[in-house]
PDB file of C-alpha atoms in Angstrom:
ATOM      1  CA  UNK A  24       5.597  12.653  10.286  1.00 72.00           C
ATOM      2  CA  UNK A  25       2.270  13.656   8.801  1.00 73.00           C
ATOM      3  CA  UNK A  26       2.116  12.980   5.057  1.00 77.00           C
ATOM      4  CA  UNK A  27      -0.638  15.493   4.476  1.00 78.00           C
ATOM      5  CA  UNK A  28      -0.161  15.800   0.725  1.00 80.00           C
ATOM      6  CA  UNK A  29      -0.524  12.109  -0.093  1.00 83.00           C
ATOM      7  CA  UNK A  30      -3.293  11.721   2.493  1.00 84.00           C
ATOM      8  CA  UNK A  31      -5.233  14.482   0.716  1.00 86.00           C
ATOM      9  CA  UNK A  32      -4.792  12.630  -2.589  1.00 88.00           C
ATOM     10  CA  UNK A  33      -6.093   9.386  -1.075  1.00 88.00           C
ATOM     11  CA  UNK A  34      -9.079  11.156   0.478  1.00 87.00           C
ATOM     12  CA  UNK A  35      -9.811  13.040  -2.753  1.00 88.00           C
ATOM     13  CA  UNK A  36      -9.924   9.865  -4.851  1.00 88.00           C
ATOM     14  CA  UNK A  37     -12.087   7.969  -2.360  1.00 85.00           C
ATOM     15  CA  UNK A  38     -14.439  10.929  -2.070  1.00 81.00           C
ATOM     16  CA  UNK A  39     -14.884  10.792  -5.849  1.00 79.00           C
ATOM     17  CA  UNK A  40     -16.504   7.396  -5.283  1.00 79.00           C
ATOM     18  CA  UNK A  41     -13.428   5.447  -6.339  1.00 88.00           C
ATOM     19  CA  UNK A  42     -13.743   2.036  -4.714  1.00 91.00           C
ATOM     20  CA  UNK A  43     -10.238   0.793  -5.429  1.00 96.00           C
ATOM     21  CA  UNK A  44      -6.849   2.494  -5.097  1.00 96.00           C
ATOM     22  CA  UNK A  45      -3.560   1.255  -6.532  1.00 96.00           C
ATOM     23  CA  UNK A  46      -0.773   3.069  -4.658  1.00 94.00           C
ATOM     24  CA  UNK A  47       2.341   2.647  -6.742  1.00 91.00           C
ATOM     25  CA  UNK A  48       5.935   3.870  -6.432  1.00 85.00           C
ATOM     26  CA  UNK A  49       9.446   2.516  -6.008  1.00 80.00           C
ATOM     27  CA  UNK A  50      10.720   1.704  -2.525  1.00 80.00           C
ATOM     28  CA  UNK A  51      11.379   4.395   0.010  1.00 79.00           C
ATOM     29  CA  UNK A  52       8.616   6.910  -0.691  1.00 80.00           C
ATOM     30  CA  UNK A  53       6.538   6.007   2.342  1.00 83.00           C
ATOM     31  CA  UNK A  54       3.543   4.360   0.642  1.00 89.00           C
ATOM     32  CA  UNK A  55       2.665   2.117   3.567  1.00 90.00           C
ATOM     33  CA  UNK A  56       3.244   4.855   6.155  1.00 85.00           C
ATOM     34  CA  UNK A  57       1.022   7.258   4.193  1.00 87.00           C
ATOM     35  CA  UNK A  58      -1.814   4.751   3.839  1.00 92.00           C
ATOM     36  CA  UNK A  59      -1.621   3.817   7.543  1.00 91.00           C
ATOM     37  CA  UNK A  60      -1.606   7.481   8.539  1.00 87.00           C
ATOM     38  CA  UNK A  61      -4.622   8.158   6.332  1.00 89.00           C
ATOM     39  CA  UNK A  62      -6.572   5.199   7.719  1.00 92.00           C
ATOM     40  CA  UNK A  63      -5.745   6.177  11.312  1.00 89.00           C
ATOM     41  CA  UNK A  64      -8.004   9.189  10.772  1.00 87.00           C
ATOM     42  CA  UNK A  65     -11.129   7.404   9.549  1.00 84.00           C
ATOM     43  CA  UNK A  66     -14.245   7.051  11.687  1.00 80.00           C
ATOM     44  CA  UNK A  67     -13.893   4.821  14.748  1.00 82.00           C
ATOM     45  CA  UNK A  68     -16.743   2.572  13.660  1.00 86.00           C
ATOM     46  CA  UNK A  69     -15.088   1.895  10.286  1.00 91.00           C
ATOM     47  CA  UNK A  70     -12.726  -1.056  10.092  1.00 93.00           C
ATOM     48  CA  UNK A  71      -9.324  -1.579   8.475  1.00 95.00           C
ATOM     49  CA  UNK A  72      -8.340  -5.068   7.310  1.00 96.00           C
ATOM     50  CA  UNK A  73      -4.625  -5.263   6.560  1.00 96.00           C
ATOM     51  CA  UNK A  74      -3.062  -8.057   4.499  1.00 96.00           C
ATOM     52  CA  UNK A  75       0.742  -7.959   4.237  1.00 95.00           C
ATOM     53  CA  UNK A  76       1.565 -10.361   1.408  1.00 94.00           C
ATOM     54  CA  UNK A  77       4.557 -12.688   1.460  1.00 90.00           C
ATOM     55  CA  UNK A  78       5.817 -15.564  -0.687  1.00 84.00           C
ATOM     56  CA  UNK A  79       3.390 -18.092   0.830  1.00 85.00           C
ATOM     57  CA  UNK A  80       0.415 -16.090  -0.394  1.00 90.00           C
ATOM     58  CA  UNK A  81       1.044 -17.043  -4.020  1.00 93.00           C
ATOM     59  CA  UNK A  82      -1.063 -20.127  -3.304  1.00 92.00           C
ATOM     60  CA  UNK A  83      -4.676 -19.155  -4.144  1.00 92.00           C
ATOM     61  CA  UNK A  84      -6.098 -21.331  -1.345  1.00 91.00           C
ATOM     62  CA  UNK A  85      -3.802 -19.696   1.236  1.00 91.00           C
ATOM     63  CA  UNK A  86      -4.732 -16.275  -0.145  1.00 94.00           C
ATOM     64  CA  UNK A  87      -8.480 -16.949   0.007  1.00 93.00           C
ATOM     65  CA  UNK A  88      -8.294 -18.393   3.525  1.00 92.00           C
ATOM     66  CA  UNK A  89      -6.466 -15.317   4.768  1.00 94.00           C
ATOM     67  CA  UNK A  90      -8.990 -12.983   3.110  1.00 95.00           C
ATOM     68  CA  UNK A  91     -11.878 -14.912   4.646  1.00 95.00           C
ATOM     69  CA  UNK A  92     -10.319 -14.880   8.130  1.00 94.00           C
ATOM     70  CA  UNK A  93      -9.671 -11.141   7.925  1.00 95.00           C
ATOM     71  CA  UNK A  94     -13.345 -10.508   7.289  1.00 96.00           C
ATOM     72  CA  UNK A  95     -14.459 -13.115   9.833  1.00 94.00           C
ATOM     73  CA  UNK A  96     -12.438 -11.439  12.614  1.00 93.00           C
ATOM     74  CA  UNK A  97     -14.070  -8.104  11.846  1.00 93.00           C
ATOM     75  CA  UNK A  98     -17.566  -9.337  10.974  1.00 93.00           C
ATOM     76  CA  UNK A  99     -18.298 -12.214  13.410  1.00 91.00           C
ATOM     77  CA  UNK A 100     -21.780 -12.829  11.958  1.00 92.00           C
ATOM     78  CA  UNK A 101     -20.475 -14.088   8.612  1.00 92.00           C
ATOM     79  CA  UNK A 102     -22.064 -17.399   7.698  1.00 90.00           C
ATOM     80  CA  UNK A 103     -20.152 -20.500   8.834  1.00 86.00           C
ATOM     81  CA  UNK A 104     -21.030 -21.956   5.429  1.00 90.00           C
ATOM     82  CA  UNK A 105     -18.274 -19.781   3.967  1.00 90.00           C
ATOM     83  CA  UNK A 106     -15.650 -21.708   5.906  1.00 87.00           C
ATOM     84  CA  UNK A 107     -17.212 -25.031   4.911  1.00 89.00           C
ATOM     85  CA  UNK A 108     -17.178 -23.898   1.314  1.00 88.00           C
ATOM     86  CA  UNK A 109     -13.476 -23.025   1.524  1.00 86.00           C
ATOM     87  CA  UNK A 110     -12.662 -26.462   2.932  1.00 86.00           C
ATOM     88  CA  UNK A 111     -13.446 -27.913  -0.481  1.00 84.00           C
ATOM     89  CA  UNK A 112     -10.121 -26.350  -1.546  1.00 71.00           C
ATOM     90  CA  UNK A 113     -10.845 -26.396  -5.238  1.00 76.00           C
ATOM     91  CA  UNK A 114      -8.474 -24.372  -7.363  1.00 77.00           C
ATOM     92  CA  UNK A 115     -10.504 -23.573 -10.473  1.00 86.00           C
ATOM     93  CA  UNK A 116     -11.624 -20.034 -11.267  1.00 89.00           C
ATOM     94  CA  UNK A 117     -15.338 -20.839 -11.032  1.00 92.00           C
ATOM     95  CA  UNK A 118     -14.849 -21.953  -7.410  1.00 93.00           C
ATOM     96  CA  UNK A 119     -13.084 -18.697  -6.471  1.00 93.00           C
ATOM     97  CA  UNK A 120     -15.637 -16.599  -8.345  1.00 94.00           C
ATOM     98  CA  UNK A 121     -18.511 -18.316  -6.567  1.00 94.00           C
ATOM     99  CA  UNK A 122     -16.836 -17.970  -3.159  1.00 94.00           C
ATOM    100  CA  UNK A 123     -16.118 -14.245  -3.666  1.00 96.00           C
ATOM    101  CA  UNK A 124     -19.753 -13.672  -4.655  1.00 96.00           C
ATOM    102  CA  UNK A 125     -20.911 -15.533  -1.529  1.00 95.00           C
ATOM    103  CA  UNK A 126     -18.480 -13.565   0.678  1.00 96.00           C
ATOM    104  CA  UNK A 127     -19.514 -10.208  -0.815  1.00 96.00           C
ATOM    105  CA  UNK A 128     -23.176 -10.969  -0.151  1.00 95.00           C
ATOM    106  CA  UNK A 129     -22.400 -11.899   3.467  1.00 95.00           C
ATOM    107  CA  UNK A 130     -20.389  -8.690   3.970  1.00 96.00           C
ATOM    108  CA  UNK A 131     -23.232  -6.584   2.598  1.00 94.00           C
ATOM    109  CA  UNK A 132     -25.788  -8.382   4.778  1.00 94.00           C
ATOM    110  CA  UNK A 133     -23.834  -8.359   8.041  1.00 95.00           C
ATOM    111  CA  UNK A 134     -21.876  -5.095   8.040  1.00 92.00           C
ATOM    112  CA  UNK A 135     -23.136  -1.533   7.731  1.00 88.00           C
ATOM    113  CA  UNK A 136     -19.799   0.133   8.551  1.00 89.00           C
ATOM    114  CA  UNK A 137     -17.230   1.088   5.944  1.00 92.00           C
ATOM    115  CA  UNK A 138     -14.478  -1.490   5.470  1.00 95.00           C
ATOM    116  CA  UNK A 139     -11.001  -0.824   4.085  1.00 96.00           C
ATOM    117  CA  UNK A 140      -9.122  -3.862   2.818  1.00 97.00           C
ATOM    118  CA  UNK A 141      -5.435  -3.027   2.364  1.00 97.00           C
ATOM    119  CA  UNK A 142      -3.226  -5.454   0.451  1.00 97.00           C
ATOM    120  CA  UNK A 143       0.414  -4.486   0.974  1.00 96.00           C
ATOM    121  CA  UNK A 144       3.499  -5.822  -0.859  1.00 93.00           C
ATOM    122  CA  UNK A 145       1.366  -6.518  -3.924  1.00 95.00           C
ATOM    123  CA  UNK A 146       4.566  -7.138  -5.904  1.00 91.00           C
ATOM    124  CA  UNK A 147       4.696 -10.620  -4.323  1.00 92.00           C
ATOM    125  CA  UNK A 148       1.702 -11.719  -6.395  1.00 93.00           C
ATOM    126  CA  UNK A 149       1.903  -9.374  -9.402  1.00 91.00           C
ATOM    127  CA  UNK A 150       2.699 -12.252 -11.810  1.00 91.00           C
ATOM    128  CA  UNK A 151       0.231 -14.738 -10.359  1.00 93.00           C
ATOM    129  CA  UNK A 152      -2.582 -14.774 -12.930  1.00 93.00           C
ATOM    130  CA  UNK A 153      -5.015 -16.727 -10.758  1.00 94.00           C
ATOM    131  CA  UNK A 154      -4.633 -14.295  -7.859  1.00 95.00           C
ATOM    132  CA  UNK A 155      -5.042 -11.311 -10.167  1.00 96.00           C
ATOM    133  CA  UNK A 156      -8.283 -12.816 -11.430  1.00 96.00           C
ATOM    134  CA  UNK A 157      -9.431 -13.410  -7.849  1.00 96.00           C
ATOM    135  CA  UNK A 158      -8.868  -9.717  -7.220  1.00 97.00           C
ATOM    136  CA  UNK A 159     -10.950  -8.814 -10.278  1.00 97.00           C
ATOM    137  CA  UNK A 160     -13.739 -10.987  -8.852  1.00 97.00           C
ATOM    138  CA  UNK A 161     -13.419  -9.005  -5.622  1.00 96.00           C
ATOM    139  CA  UNK A 162     -13.650  -5.754  -7.591  1.00 96.00           C
ATOM    140  CA  UNK A 163     -16.689  -6.965  -9.538  1.00 96.00           C
ATOM    141  CA  UNK A 164     -18.622  -8.197  -6.505  1.00 96.00           C
ATOM    142  CA  UNK A 165     -17.421  -5.618  -3.996  1.00 94.00           C
ATOM    143  CA  UNK A 166     -20.254  -4.334  -1.777  1.00 94.00           C
ATOM    144  CA  UNK A 167     -20.784  -0.585  -1.489  1.00 91.00           C
ATOM    145  CA  UNK A 168     -19.216  -0.337   1.965  1.00 93.00           C
ATOM    146  CA  UNK A 169     -15.907  -1.992   0.939  1.00 95.00           C
ATOM    147  CA  UNK A 170     -12.875  -0.075  -0.335  1.00 95.00           C
ATOM    148  CA  UNK A 171      -9.777  -1.960  -1.521  1.00 96.00           C
ATOM    149  CA  UNK A 172      -6.310  -0.372  -1.428  1.00 96.00           C
ATOM    150  CA  UNK A 173      -3.363  -2.124  -3.094  1.00 97.00           C
ATOM    151  CA  UNK A 174       0.188  -0.997  -2.237  1.00 95.00           C
ATOM    152  CA  UNK A 175       2.823  -1.885  -4.804  1.00 93.00           C
ATOM    153  CA  UNK A 176       6.367  -1.303  -6.053  1.00 88.00           C
ATOM    154  CA  UNK A 177       5.302  -2.516  -9.496  1.00 86.00           C
ATOM    155  CA  UNK A 178       3.161  -1.165 -12.312  1.00 89.00           C
ATOM    156  CA  UNK A 179      -0.592  -1.563 -12.651  1.00 94.00           C
ATOM    157  CA  UNK A 180      -1.469  -5.010 -14.101  1.00 94.00           C
ATOM    158  CA  UNK A 181      -3.264  -4.986 -17.445  1.00 95.00           C
ATOM    159  CA  UNK A 182      -6.157  -6.927 -15.901  1.00 95.00           C
ATOM    160  CA  UNK A 183      -6.905  -3.837 -13.802  1.00 96.00           C
ATOM    161  CA  UNK A 184      -7.010  -1.367 -16.719  1.00 96.00           C
ATOM    162  CA  UNK A 185     -10.813  -1.670 -17.217  1.00 96.00           C
ATOM    163  CA  UNK A 186     -11.409  -0.432 -13.655  1.00 96.00           C
ATOM    164  CA  UNK A 187      -9.355   2.680 -14.378  1.00 95.00           C
ATOM    165  CA  UNK A 188     -11.335   3.280 -17.589  1.00 94.00           C
ATOM    166  CA  UNK A 189     -14.639   2.805 -15.734  1.00 94.00           C
ATOM    167  CA  UNK A 190     -13.345   5.287 -13.096  1.00 93.00           C
ATOM    168  CA  UNK A 191     -13.802   2.741 -10.343  1.00 94.00           C
ATOM    169  CA  UNK A 192     -10.066   2.631  -9.582  1.00 96.00           C
ATOM    170  CA  UNK A 193      -7.444   5.350  -9.186  1.00 94.00           C
ATOM    171  CA  UNK A 194      -3.711   4.832  -9.542  1.00 94.00           C
ATOM    172  CA  UNK A 195      -1.704   6.935  -7.081  1.00 91.00           C
ATOM    173  CA  UNK A 196       1.777   7.382  -8.552  1.00 86.00           C
ATOM    174  CA  UNK A 197       5.148   8.165  -6.971  1.00 75.00           C
ATOM    175  CA  UNK A 198       5.159  11.900  -7.632  1.00 78.00           C
ATOM    176  CA  UNK A 199       2.223  12.231  -5.223  1.00 80.00           C
ATOM    177  CA  UNK A 200       4.485  10.806  -2.524  1.00 80.00           C
ATOM    178  CA  UNK A 201       7.509  13.068  -3.060  1.00 84.00           C
ATOM    179  CA  UNK A 202       8.746  14.488   0.220  1.00 85.00           C
ATOM    180  CA  UNK A 203       8.152  18.269   0.288  1.00 84.00           C
ATOM    181  CA  UNK A 204       9.925  21.018   2.241  1.00 87.00           C
ATOM    182  CA  UNK A 205       7.311  21.185   4.989  1.00 86.00           C
ATOM    183  CA  UNK A 206       7.569  17.446   5.644  1.00 86.00           C
ATOM    184  CA  UNK A 207      11.377  17.647   5.411  1.00 88.00           C
ATOM    185  CA  UNK A 208      11.385  20.429   8.037  1.00 90.00           C
ATOM    186  CA  UNK A 209       9.428  18.176  10.387  1.00 89.00           C
ATOM    187  CA  UNK A 210      12.090  15.477   9.973  1.00 89.00           C
ATOM    188  CA  UNK A 211      14.791  18.068  10.712  1.00 88.00           C
ATOM    189  CA  UNK A 212      12.985  19.015  13.921  1.00 88.00           C
ATOM    190  CA  UNK A 213      12.880  15.400  15.046  1.00 88.00           C
ATOM    191  CA  UNK A 214      16.681  15.259  14.704  1.00 87.00           C
ATOM    192  CA  UNK A 215      17.040  18.654  16.464  1.00 86.00           C
ATOM    193  CA  UNK A 216      18.607  20.225  13.369  1.00 84.00           C
ATOM    194  CA  UNK A 217      18.162  23.976  12.866  1.00 81.00           C
ATOM    195  CA  UNK A 218      20.016  24.730   9.609  1.00 78.00           C
ATOM    196  CA  UNK A 219      17.045  24.477   7.270  1.00 80.00           C
ATOM    197  CA  UNK A 220      18.955  26.198   4.470  1.00 82.00           C
ATOM    198  CA  UNK A 221      20.363  22.792   3.457  1.00 82.00           C
ATOM    199  CA  UNK A 222      16.949  21.125   3.145  1.00 87.00           C
ATOM    200  CA  UNK A 223      16.671  21.964  -0.552  1.00 86.00           C
ATOM    201  CA  UNK A 224      20.053  20.392  -1.304  1.00 82.00           C
ATOM    202  CA  UNK A 225      19.204  17.346   0.779  1.00 83.00           C
ATOM    203  CA  UNK A 226      15.873  16.865  -1.003  1.00 86.00           C
ATOM    204  CA  UNK A 227      17.730  17.033  -4.309  1.00 84.00           C
ATOM    205  CA  UNK A 228      20.344  14.490  -3.236  1.00 79.00           C
ATOM    206  CA  UNK A 229      17.690  12.120  -1.879  1.00 81.00           C
ATOM    207  CA  UNK A 230      15.442  12.596  -4.930  1.00 82.00           C
ATOM    208  CA  UNK A 231      12.578  13.483  -2.526  1.00 84.00           C
ATOM    209  CA  UNK A 232      12.672   9.887  -1.245  1.00 82.00           C
ATOM    210  CA  UNK A 233      11.665   9.886   2.435  1.00 84.00           C
ATOM    211  CA  UNK A 234      13.795   6.868   3.400  1.00 82.00           C
ATOM    212  CA  UNK A 235      16.960   8.329   1.881  1.00 83.00           C
ATOM    213  CA  UNK A 236      16.201  11.768   3.310  1.00 85.00           C
ATOM    214  CA  UNK A 237      15.835  10.349   6.833  1.00 86.00           C
ATOM    215  CA  UNK A 238      19.086   8.383   6.502  1.00 83.00           C
ATOM    216  CA  UNK A 239      20.971  11.442   5.298  1.00 82.00           C
ATOM    217  CA  UNK A 240      19.434  13.646   8.000  1.00 85.00           C
ATOM    218  CA  UNK A 241      20.444  11.133  10.652  1.00 84.00           C
ATOM    219  CA  UNK A 242      24.037  11.179   9.420  1.00 79.00           C
ATOM    220  CA  UNK A 243      24.110  14.974   9.467  1.00 81.00           C
ATOM    221  CA  UNK A 244      22.777  14.944  13.032  1.00 83.00           C
ATOM    222  CA  UNK A 245      25.635  12.610  13.970  1.00 80.00           C
ATOM    223  CA  UNK A 246      28.266  14.566  12.033  1.00 73.00           C
ATOM    224  CA  UNK A 247      27.631  18.112  10.809  1.00 63.00           C
ATOM    225  CA  UNK A 248      30.416  17.880   8.242  1.00 62.00           C
ATOM    226  CA  UNK A 249      28.745  14.950   6.530  1.00 60.00           C
ATOM    227  CA  UNK A 250      26.912  17.086   3.982  1.00 57.00           C
ATOM    228  CA  UNK A 251      29.924  19.287   3.240  1.00 56.00           C
ATOM    229  CA  UNK A 252      31.999  16.462   1.803  1.00 57.00           C
ATOM    230  CA  UNK A 253      28.952  14.382   0.849  1.00 54.00           C
ATOM    231  CA  UNK A 254      30.248  13.254  -2.550  1.00 51.00           C
ATOM    232  CA  UNK A 255      33.655  12.263  -1.132  1.00 52.00           C
ATOM    233  CA  UNK A 256      32.411  10.776   2.088  1.00 53.00           C
ATOM    234  CA  UNK A 257      33.377   7.112   2.351  1.00 47.00           C
ATOM    235  CA  UNK A 258      30.000   6.311   3.913  1.00 49.00           C
ATOM    236  CA  UNK A 259      28.226   7.714   0.874  1.00 52.00           C
ATOM    237  CA  UNK A 260      30.395   5.703  -1.501  1.00 51.00           C
ATOM    238  CA  UNK A 261      29.885   2.418   0.300  1.00 49.00           C
ATOM    239  CA  UNK A 262      26.352   2.719   1.676  1.00 51.00           C
ATOM    240  CA  UNK A 263      24.245   5.454   0.122  1.00 55.00           C
ATOM    241  CA  UNK A 264      25.494   4.855  -3.395  1.00 54.00           C
ATOM    242  CA  UNK A 265      24.355   1.250  -3.120  1.00 54.00           C
ATOM    243  CA  UNK A 266      20.964   2.292  -1.688  1.00 52.00           C
ATOM    244  CA  UNK A 267      20.430   4.862  -4.431  1.00 51.00           C
ATOM    245  CA  UNK A 268      21.370   2.400  -7.163  1.00 53.00           C
ATOM    246  CA  UNK A 269      18.992  -0.249  -5.798  1.00 51.00           C
ATOM    247  CA  UNK A 270      16.213   2.281  -5.436  1.00 49.00           C
ATOM    248  CA  UNK A 271      16.448   4.197  -8.689  1.00 46.00           C
ATOM    249  CA  UNK A 272      18.093   1.876 -11.254  1.00 45.00           C
TER     250      UNK A 272
END
């Protein structure tokens, strides 16, 4: 479905010359879907570079190699000296700072289109001090045509606070991603449900969480009596109760 509300928030912040966005909420609110939907509507000549973090990316060398290769695939004219520089595989901060400065200069020289670097599953590196500092180097040296969007289930790291204060970064919080009645109606239509009078109750029970709302809507589509005995339903007790506890505790 279209997440128009959150897409408008993303566009509003970027149009205010924010260069960095930290999209932050607990699981299930459709952060990644909203960001993808928003970026699907940018100009064709602009490029999206998507980095989906996993456990392996806690290694700074692995992280930097992936970042470099993302840019290299999208900007073929980047200097080959960047790759040679990375092969030194030093792990001190001065090495990373120097490399980021070199990379930023190459991006500015060889690309005139807007670039959107999205780093998803940020929670996988939220406690890795070296990687957080690498990101601050990226913020500090970021060329004008580069926007960086971080998607996270965790809170904004203290190292990023100065960028909020300088109004270079915006934090997009969970309440911006709450599912609203218009979006909920679109989900109902996809499941061929017509009784929209229960949408309000369903939004309440799902706490406006899109993942829970879709699961509940699916169960109603399969069994219309599901909502009637929702609290007593064995499926709720064994499945949805566990999901809700994991999501909101």
